[in-house]
Coordinates of C-alpha atoms in Angstrom, one line a residue:
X1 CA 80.8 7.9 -26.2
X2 CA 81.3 11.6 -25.7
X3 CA 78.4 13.0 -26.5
X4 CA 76.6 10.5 -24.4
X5 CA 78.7 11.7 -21.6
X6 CA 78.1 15.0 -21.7
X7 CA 74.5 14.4 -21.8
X8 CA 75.1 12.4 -18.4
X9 CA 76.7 15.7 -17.2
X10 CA 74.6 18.0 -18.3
X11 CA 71.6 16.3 -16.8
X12 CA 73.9 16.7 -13.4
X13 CA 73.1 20.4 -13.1
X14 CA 69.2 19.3 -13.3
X15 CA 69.5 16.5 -10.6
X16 CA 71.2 19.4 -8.6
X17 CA 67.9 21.5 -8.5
X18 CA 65.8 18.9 -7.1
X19 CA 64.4 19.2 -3.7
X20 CA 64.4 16.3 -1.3
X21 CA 60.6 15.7 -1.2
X22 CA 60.5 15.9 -5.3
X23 CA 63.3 13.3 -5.2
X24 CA 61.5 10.7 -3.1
X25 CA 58.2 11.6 -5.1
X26 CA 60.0 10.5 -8.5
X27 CA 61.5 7.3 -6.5
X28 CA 58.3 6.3 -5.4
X29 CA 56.8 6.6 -8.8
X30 CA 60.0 4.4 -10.0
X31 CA 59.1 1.6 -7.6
X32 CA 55.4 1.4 -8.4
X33 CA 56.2 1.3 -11.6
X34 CA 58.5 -2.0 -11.4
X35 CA 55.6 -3.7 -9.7
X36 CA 53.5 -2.8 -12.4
X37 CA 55.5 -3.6 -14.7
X38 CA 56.9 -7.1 -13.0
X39 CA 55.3 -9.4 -16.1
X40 CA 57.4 -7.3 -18.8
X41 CA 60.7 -8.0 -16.8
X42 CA 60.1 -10.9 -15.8
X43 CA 59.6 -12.2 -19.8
X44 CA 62.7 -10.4 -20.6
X45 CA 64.1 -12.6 -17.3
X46 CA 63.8 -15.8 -18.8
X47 CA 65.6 -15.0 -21.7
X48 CA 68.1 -14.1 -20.1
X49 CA 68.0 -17.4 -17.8
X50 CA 67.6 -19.2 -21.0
X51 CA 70.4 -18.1 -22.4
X52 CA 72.4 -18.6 -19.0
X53 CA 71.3 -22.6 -19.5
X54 CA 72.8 -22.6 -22.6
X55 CA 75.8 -20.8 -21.5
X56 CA 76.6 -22.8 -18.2
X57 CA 76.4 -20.6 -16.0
X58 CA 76.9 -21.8 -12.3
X59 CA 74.2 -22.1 -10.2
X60 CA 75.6 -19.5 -8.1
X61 CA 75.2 -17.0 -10.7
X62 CA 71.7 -18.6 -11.9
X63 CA 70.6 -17.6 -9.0
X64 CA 72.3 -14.5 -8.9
X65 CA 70.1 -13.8 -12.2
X66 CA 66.6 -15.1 -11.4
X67 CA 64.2 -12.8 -10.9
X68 CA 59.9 -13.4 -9.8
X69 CA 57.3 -11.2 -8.5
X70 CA 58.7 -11.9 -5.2
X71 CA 62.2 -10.6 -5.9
X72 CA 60.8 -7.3 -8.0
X73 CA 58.9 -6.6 -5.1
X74 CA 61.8 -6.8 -2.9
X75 CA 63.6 -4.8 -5.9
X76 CA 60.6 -1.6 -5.2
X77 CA 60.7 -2.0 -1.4
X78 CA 64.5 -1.4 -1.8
X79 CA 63.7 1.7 -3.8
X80 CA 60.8 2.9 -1.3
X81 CA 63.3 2.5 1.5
X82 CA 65.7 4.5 -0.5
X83 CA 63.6 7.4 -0.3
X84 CA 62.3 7.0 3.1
X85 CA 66.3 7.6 3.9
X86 CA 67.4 11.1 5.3
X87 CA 68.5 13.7 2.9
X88 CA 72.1 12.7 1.9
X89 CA 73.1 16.1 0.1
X90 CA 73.2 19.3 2.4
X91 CA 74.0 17.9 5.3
X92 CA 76.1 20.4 7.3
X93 CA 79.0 18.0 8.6
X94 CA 81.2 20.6 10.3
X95 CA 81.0 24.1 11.3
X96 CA 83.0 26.6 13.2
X97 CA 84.4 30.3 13.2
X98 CA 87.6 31.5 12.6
X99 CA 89.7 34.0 14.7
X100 CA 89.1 36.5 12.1
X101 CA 85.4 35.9 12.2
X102 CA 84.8 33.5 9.1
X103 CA 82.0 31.6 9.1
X104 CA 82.4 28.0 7.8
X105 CA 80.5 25.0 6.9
X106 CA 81.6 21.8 5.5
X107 CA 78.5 20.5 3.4
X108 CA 77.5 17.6 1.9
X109 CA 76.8 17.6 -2.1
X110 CA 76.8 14.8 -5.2
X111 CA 79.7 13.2 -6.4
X112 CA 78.4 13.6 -9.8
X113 CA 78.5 11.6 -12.7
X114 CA 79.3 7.8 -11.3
X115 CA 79.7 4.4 -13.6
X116 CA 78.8 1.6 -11.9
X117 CA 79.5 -1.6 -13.7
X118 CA 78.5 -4.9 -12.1
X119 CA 77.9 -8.6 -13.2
X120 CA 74.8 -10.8 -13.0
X121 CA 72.5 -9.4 -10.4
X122 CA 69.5 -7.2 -12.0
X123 CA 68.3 -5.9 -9.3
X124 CA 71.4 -3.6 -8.7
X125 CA 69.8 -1.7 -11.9
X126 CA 67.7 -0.5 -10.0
X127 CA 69.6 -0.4 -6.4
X128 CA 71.9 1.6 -7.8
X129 CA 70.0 4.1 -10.2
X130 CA 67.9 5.1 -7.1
X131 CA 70.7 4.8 -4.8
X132 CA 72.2 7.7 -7.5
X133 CA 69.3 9.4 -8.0
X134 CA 68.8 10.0 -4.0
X135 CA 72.3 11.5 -3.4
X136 CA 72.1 13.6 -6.5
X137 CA 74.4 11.7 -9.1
X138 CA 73.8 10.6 -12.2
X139 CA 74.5 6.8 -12.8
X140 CA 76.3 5.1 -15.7
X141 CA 75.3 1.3 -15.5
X142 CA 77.0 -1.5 -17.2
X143 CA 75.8 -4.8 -16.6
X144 CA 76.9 -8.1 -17.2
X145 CA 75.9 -9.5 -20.4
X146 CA 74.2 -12.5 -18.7
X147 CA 71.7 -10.3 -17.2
X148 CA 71.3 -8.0 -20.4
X149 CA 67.5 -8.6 -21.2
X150 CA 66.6 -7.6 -18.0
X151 CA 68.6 -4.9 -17.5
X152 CA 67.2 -3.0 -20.4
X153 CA 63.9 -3.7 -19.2
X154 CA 64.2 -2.4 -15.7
X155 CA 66.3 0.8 -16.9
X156 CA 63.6 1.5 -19.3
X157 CA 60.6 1.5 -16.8
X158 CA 63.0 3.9 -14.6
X159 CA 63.9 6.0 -17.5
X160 CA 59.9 6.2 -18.8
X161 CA 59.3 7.1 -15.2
X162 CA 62.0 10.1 -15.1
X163 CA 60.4 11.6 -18.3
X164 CA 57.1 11.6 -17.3
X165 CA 58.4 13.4 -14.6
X166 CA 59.7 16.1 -16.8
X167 CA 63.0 14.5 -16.0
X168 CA 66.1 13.4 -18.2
X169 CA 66.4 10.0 -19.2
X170 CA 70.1 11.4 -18.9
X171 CA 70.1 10.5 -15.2
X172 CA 70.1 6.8 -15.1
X173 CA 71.2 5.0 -18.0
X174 CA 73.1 1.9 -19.6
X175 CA 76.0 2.2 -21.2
X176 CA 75.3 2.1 -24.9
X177 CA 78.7 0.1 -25.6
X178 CA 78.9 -2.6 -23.3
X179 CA 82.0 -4.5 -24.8
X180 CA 85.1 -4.5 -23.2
X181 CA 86.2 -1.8 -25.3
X182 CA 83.4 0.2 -24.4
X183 CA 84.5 0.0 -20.7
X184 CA 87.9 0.5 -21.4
X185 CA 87.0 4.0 -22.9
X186 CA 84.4 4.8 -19.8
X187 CA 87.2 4.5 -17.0
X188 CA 89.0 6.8 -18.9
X189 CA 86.7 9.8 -19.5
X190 CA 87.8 11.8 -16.4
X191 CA 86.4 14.9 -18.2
X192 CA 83.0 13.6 -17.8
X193 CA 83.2 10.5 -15.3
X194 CA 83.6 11.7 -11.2
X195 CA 83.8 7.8 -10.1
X196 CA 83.9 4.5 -11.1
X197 CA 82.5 1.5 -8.7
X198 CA 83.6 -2.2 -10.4
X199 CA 81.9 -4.8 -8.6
X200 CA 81.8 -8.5 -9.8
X201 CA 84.9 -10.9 -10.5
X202 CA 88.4 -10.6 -9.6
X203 CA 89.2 -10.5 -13.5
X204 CA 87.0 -7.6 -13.8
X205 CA 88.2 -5.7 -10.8
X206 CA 91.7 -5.8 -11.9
X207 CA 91.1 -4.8 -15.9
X208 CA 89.1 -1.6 -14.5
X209 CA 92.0 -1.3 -11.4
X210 CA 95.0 -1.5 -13.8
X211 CA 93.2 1.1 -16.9
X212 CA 91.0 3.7 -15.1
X213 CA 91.8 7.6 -14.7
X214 CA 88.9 7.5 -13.3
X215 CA 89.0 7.5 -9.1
X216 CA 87.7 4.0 -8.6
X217 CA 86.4 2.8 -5.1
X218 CA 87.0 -1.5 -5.4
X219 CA 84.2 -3.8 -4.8
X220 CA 86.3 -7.1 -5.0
X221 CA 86.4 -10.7 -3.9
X222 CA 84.8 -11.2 -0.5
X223 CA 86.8 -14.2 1.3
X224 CA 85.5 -14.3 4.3
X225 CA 86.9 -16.3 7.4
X226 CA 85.4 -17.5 10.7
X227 CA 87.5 -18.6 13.5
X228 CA 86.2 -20.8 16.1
X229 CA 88.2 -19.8 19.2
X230 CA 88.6 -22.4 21.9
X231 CA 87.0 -20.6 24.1
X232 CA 83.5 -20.4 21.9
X233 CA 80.1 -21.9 23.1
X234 CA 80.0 -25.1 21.1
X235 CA 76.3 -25.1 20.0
X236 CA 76.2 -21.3 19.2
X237 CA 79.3 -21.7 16.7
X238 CA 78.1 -25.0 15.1
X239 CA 75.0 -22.5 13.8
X240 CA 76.7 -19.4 13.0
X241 CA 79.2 -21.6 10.7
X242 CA 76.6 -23.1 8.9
X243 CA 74.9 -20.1 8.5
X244 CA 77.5 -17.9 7.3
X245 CA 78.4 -20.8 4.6
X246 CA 75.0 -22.2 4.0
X247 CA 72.7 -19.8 3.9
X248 CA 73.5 -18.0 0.4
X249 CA 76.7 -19.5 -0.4
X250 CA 77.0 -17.7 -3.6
X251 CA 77.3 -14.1 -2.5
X252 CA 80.5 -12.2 -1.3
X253 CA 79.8 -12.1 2.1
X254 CA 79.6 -15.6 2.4
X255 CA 81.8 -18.2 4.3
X256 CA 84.8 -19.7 2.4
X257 CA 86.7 -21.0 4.9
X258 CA 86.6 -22.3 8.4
X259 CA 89.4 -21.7 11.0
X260 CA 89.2 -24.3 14.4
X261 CA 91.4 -23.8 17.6
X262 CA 93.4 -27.8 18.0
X263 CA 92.3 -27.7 21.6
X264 CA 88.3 -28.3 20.2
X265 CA 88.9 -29.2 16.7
X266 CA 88.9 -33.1 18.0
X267 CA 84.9 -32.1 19.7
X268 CA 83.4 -29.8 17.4
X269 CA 85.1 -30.9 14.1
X270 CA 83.0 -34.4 13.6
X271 CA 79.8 -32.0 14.8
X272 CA 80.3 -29.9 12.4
X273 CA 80.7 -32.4 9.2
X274 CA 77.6 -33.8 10.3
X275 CA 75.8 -30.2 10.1
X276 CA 77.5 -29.6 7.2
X277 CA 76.9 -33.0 5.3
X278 CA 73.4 -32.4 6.4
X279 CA 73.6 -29.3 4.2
X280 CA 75.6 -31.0 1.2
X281 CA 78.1 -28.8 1.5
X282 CA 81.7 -29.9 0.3
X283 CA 84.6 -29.9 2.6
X284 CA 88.2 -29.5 2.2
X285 CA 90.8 -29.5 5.2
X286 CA 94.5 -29.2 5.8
X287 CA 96.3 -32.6 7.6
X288 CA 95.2 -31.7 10.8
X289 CA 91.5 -31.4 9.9
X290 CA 91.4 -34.7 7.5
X291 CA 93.4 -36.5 11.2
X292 CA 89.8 -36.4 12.6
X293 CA 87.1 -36.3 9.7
X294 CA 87.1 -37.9 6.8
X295 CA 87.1 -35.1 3.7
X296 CA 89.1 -34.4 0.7
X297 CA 92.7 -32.2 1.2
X298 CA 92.5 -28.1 1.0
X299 CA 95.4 -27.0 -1.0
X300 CA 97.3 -23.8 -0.8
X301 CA 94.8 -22.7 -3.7
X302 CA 91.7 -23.4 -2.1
X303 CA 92.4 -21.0 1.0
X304 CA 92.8 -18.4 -2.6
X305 CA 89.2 -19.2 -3.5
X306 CA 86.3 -17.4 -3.5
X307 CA 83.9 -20.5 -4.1
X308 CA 80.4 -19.0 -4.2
X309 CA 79.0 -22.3 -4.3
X310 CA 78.2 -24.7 -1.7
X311 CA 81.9 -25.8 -0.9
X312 CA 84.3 -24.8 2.0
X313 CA 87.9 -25.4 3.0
X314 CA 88.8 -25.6 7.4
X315 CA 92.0 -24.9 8.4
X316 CA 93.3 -26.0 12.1
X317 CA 95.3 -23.9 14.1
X318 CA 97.3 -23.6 17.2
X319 CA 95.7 -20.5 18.5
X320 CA 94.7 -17.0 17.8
X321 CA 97.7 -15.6 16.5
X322 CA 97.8 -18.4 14.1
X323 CA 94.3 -17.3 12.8
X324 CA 95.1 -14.3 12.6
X325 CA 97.9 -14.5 10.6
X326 CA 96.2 -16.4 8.1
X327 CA 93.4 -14.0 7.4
X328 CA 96.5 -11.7 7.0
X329 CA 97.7 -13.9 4.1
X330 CA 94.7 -15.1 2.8
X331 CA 92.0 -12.8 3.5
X332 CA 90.6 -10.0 1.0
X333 CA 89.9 -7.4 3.5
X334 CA 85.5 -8.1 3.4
X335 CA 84.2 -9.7 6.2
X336 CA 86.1 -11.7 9.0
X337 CA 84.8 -13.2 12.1
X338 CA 85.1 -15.1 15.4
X339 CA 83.4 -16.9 17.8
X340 CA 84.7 -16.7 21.3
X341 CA 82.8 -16.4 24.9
X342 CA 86.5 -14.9 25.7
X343 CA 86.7 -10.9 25.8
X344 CA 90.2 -10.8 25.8
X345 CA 90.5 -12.7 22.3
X346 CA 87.6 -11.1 20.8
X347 CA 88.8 -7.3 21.1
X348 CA 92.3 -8.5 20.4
X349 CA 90.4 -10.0 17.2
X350 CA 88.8 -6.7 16.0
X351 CA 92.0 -5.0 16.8
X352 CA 94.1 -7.3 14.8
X353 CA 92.2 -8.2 11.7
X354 CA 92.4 -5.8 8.9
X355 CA 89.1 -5.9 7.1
X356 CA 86.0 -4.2 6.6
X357 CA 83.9 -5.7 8.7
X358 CA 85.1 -7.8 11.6
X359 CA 82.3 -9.7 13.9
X360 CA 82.2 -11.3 17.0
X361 CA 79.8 -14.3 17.8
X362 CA 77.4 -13.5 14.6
X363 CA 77.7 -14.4 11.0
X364 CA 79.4 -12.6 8.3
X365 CA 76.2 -12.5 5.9
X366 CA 75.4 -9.4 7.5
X367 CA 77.7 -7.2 5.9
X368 CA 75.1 -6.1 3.8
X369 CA 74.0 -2.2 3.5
X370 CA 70.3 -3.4 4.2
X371 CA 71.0 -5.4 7.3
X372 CA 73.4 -2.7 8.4
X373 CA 70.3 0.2 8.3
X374 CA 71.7 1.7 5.6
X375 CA 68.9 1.1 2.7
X376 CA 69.9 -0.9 -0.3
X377 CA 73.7 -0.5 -0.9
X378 CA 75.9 0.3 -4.3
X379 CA 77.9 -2.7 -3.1
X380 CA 80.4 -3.5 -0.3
X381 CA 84.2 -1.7 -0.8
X382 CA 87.4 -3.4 -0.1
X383 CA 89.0 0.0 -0.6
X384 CA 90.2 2.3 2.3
X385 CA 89.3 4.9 0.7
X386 CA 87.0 7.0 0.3
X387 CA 84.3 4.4 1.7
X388 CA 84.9 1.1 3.5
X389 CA 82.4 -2.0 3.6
X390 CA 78.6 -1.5 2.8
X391 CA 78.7 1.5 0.5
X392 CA 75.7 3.3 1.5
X393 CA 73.8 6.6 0.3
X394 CA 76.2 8.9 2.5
X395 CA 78.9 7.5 0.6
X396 CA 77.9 8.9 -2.8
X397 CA 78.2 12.0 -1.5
X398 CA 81.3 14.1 -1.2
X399 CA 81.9 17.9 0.8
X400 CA 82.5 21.3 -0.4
X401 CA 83.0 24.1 2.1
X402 CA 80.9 27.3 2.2
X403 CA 82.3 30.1 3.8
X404 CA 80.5 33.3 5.3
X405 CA 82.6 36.7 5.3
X406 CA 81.9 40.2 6.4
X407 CA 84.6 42.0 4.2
X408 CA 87.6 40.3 5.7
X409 CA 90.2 40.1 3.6
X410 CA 94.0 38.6 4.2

């Protein structure tokens, strides 16, 4: 494990040389190269899916795995848009002069060397390697096993790609021990590791949380709330609900549960079953909700759950400050919203809640670094710190300052 580590850090100081324009060459290159390449990973896909048959996976995290021509594509565009991105390191962030005459400048540069591990999805292989790549770090991926064919095959074309560049494979590569033990010594390697970015299941989250000396910057559990406010247009939040639950219900951003003033729930409620039953999802509601349609009883556990499937627990309430308070005890600090035609209630909404994202009239499936204009994203943070929500290129990237004399000294 050492040794590959300080091949990873080495192969920093090379990344470091790179111009902008020779970065987005070599990222180009990459995403040609997965579209040429789409029939090898797509053979090592269905193994994978195979296997996830005979493993049980849910569907959720079938599809979560899947991958076509369509979706490696999608997987290049993301890479292309990567490097159409401005150039994250250099970037002068602050400058002034001091009394004394000191010339300063607070700069963007790399992070460094940055582990990424992450569950299931493929694709963030290559998200995140080029997301790396593009701000100057060098990525350490470890995937879930579910997706482990693929995973090889997509860090190999990228890899193959970097060589024939006259690059180090060094800069993007899997971890060569993937077991739990393997991550447990990762987090730990503070000599050669800059940051660590978990992303997947709560269990995960909180092994890496509780052993790392790493810094680590929390991807966790997205459950996300929308409140219909009794002053929302009636229509309009009938669509965003079902959208926001419906549309992918197996990703974090995703609806899990639905919050309804009393003074509507007896007019939009039964609308909204029927939308819902219409879209075979499965509903849960406290006493209040089950007085006016007929569905199975939410428990304290299910307002706890991140579902990711197609199921999604309503909770009635007596007003805004009721909704509030239970996204403060039951929300996970990802994406809230409400619907509401009333100003008033909508800023004291976004002043209120305490998440990452917090909408008004629009669904939470946009917390996402690609509808947000940020290119493909290294995943969405629950953290405060250092970067909050849709974790973009700018946030692999940290400051140094560069200061300018003329023989003062103190």
């Amino acid at each position: 494990m050492e040794n590959y580590l300080q091949e990873a850090k080495n192969a920093a100081s090379v990344l470091a040389t790179l111009s902008g324009e020779v970065k987005n060459n070599v990222l180009n290159k990459i995403a040609d190269a997965l579209v040429a390449n789409s029939a090898l990973i797509i053979e090592h896909n269905k193994y994978d899916m195979e296997e996830g048959k005979r493993n049980n996976l849910s569907s959720a995290l079938m599809d979560r795995l899947y991958l076509d021509e369509s979706r490696i594509e999608a997987m290049a565009q993301a890479v292309r848009e990567i490097a159409a991105l401005k150039e994250p390191v250099g970037r002068i962030l602050d400058g002034w002069v001091t009394d004394n005459g000191l010339r300063i400048e607070k700069v963007s540069i790399p992070i460094g060397v940055i582990g990424i591990i992450y569950e299931s999805r493929p694709n963030v292989t290559s998200d995140a390697a080029a997301l790396c790549f593009k701000s100057g770090n060098v990525a350490i991926l470890k995937g879930g096993k579910e997706a482990k064919q693929s995973n090889e095959a997509i860090a190999k074309i990228i890899q193959d790609t970097l060589e024939s560049e006259g690059l180090p494979k060094a800069l993007v590569s899997l971890l060569p021990d993937s077991s739990r033990e393997g991550v447990a010594k990762l987090i730990k390697m503070d000599k050669y590791v800059d940051l660590i970015i978990p992303r997947g299941g709560e269990a995960l989250i909180r092994f890496v949380n509780d052993n790392a000396t790493v810094p680590v910057v929390k991807h966790d559990k997205g459950l996300c709330h929308t409140y219909i406010h009794k002053d929302a247009d009636i229509d309009e939040a009938i669509k965003i609900a079902v959208n926001a639950k419906c549309q992918r219900p197996g990703v974090c951003n995703a609806m899990e549960t639905l919050i309804v003033d009393e003074d509507i729930a007896g007019e939009i409620l039964p609308k909204l079953k029927v939308a819902f039953d219409t879209e075979s999802t499965k509903l849960l509601g406290d006493e209040a909700t089950r007085k006016i349609i007929d569905i199975e009883a939410a428990t304290q556990e299910d307002y706890h759950t991140e579902y990711l499937a197609n199921i999604l627990s309503i909770k009635v309430v007596k007003g805004i400050e009721e909704a509030i308070e239970h996204i403060r005890t039951f929300g996970s600090g990802h994406s809230e919203a409400i619907l509401t035609n009333n100003h008033r209630a909508a800023e004291k909404f976004l002043n209120e809640v305490d998440a990452a994202c917090v909408y008004v009239n629009a669904s939470t499936r946009f917390t996402d670094g690609g509808a947000f204009g940020f290119g493909a994203e290294v995943g969405i943070s629950t953290n405060k710190l250092h970067a909050r929500g849709p974790m973009g290129i700018n946030d692999l990237t940290t400051y140094k300052y560069k200061i300018y004399g003329e023989g003062q000294i103190r």
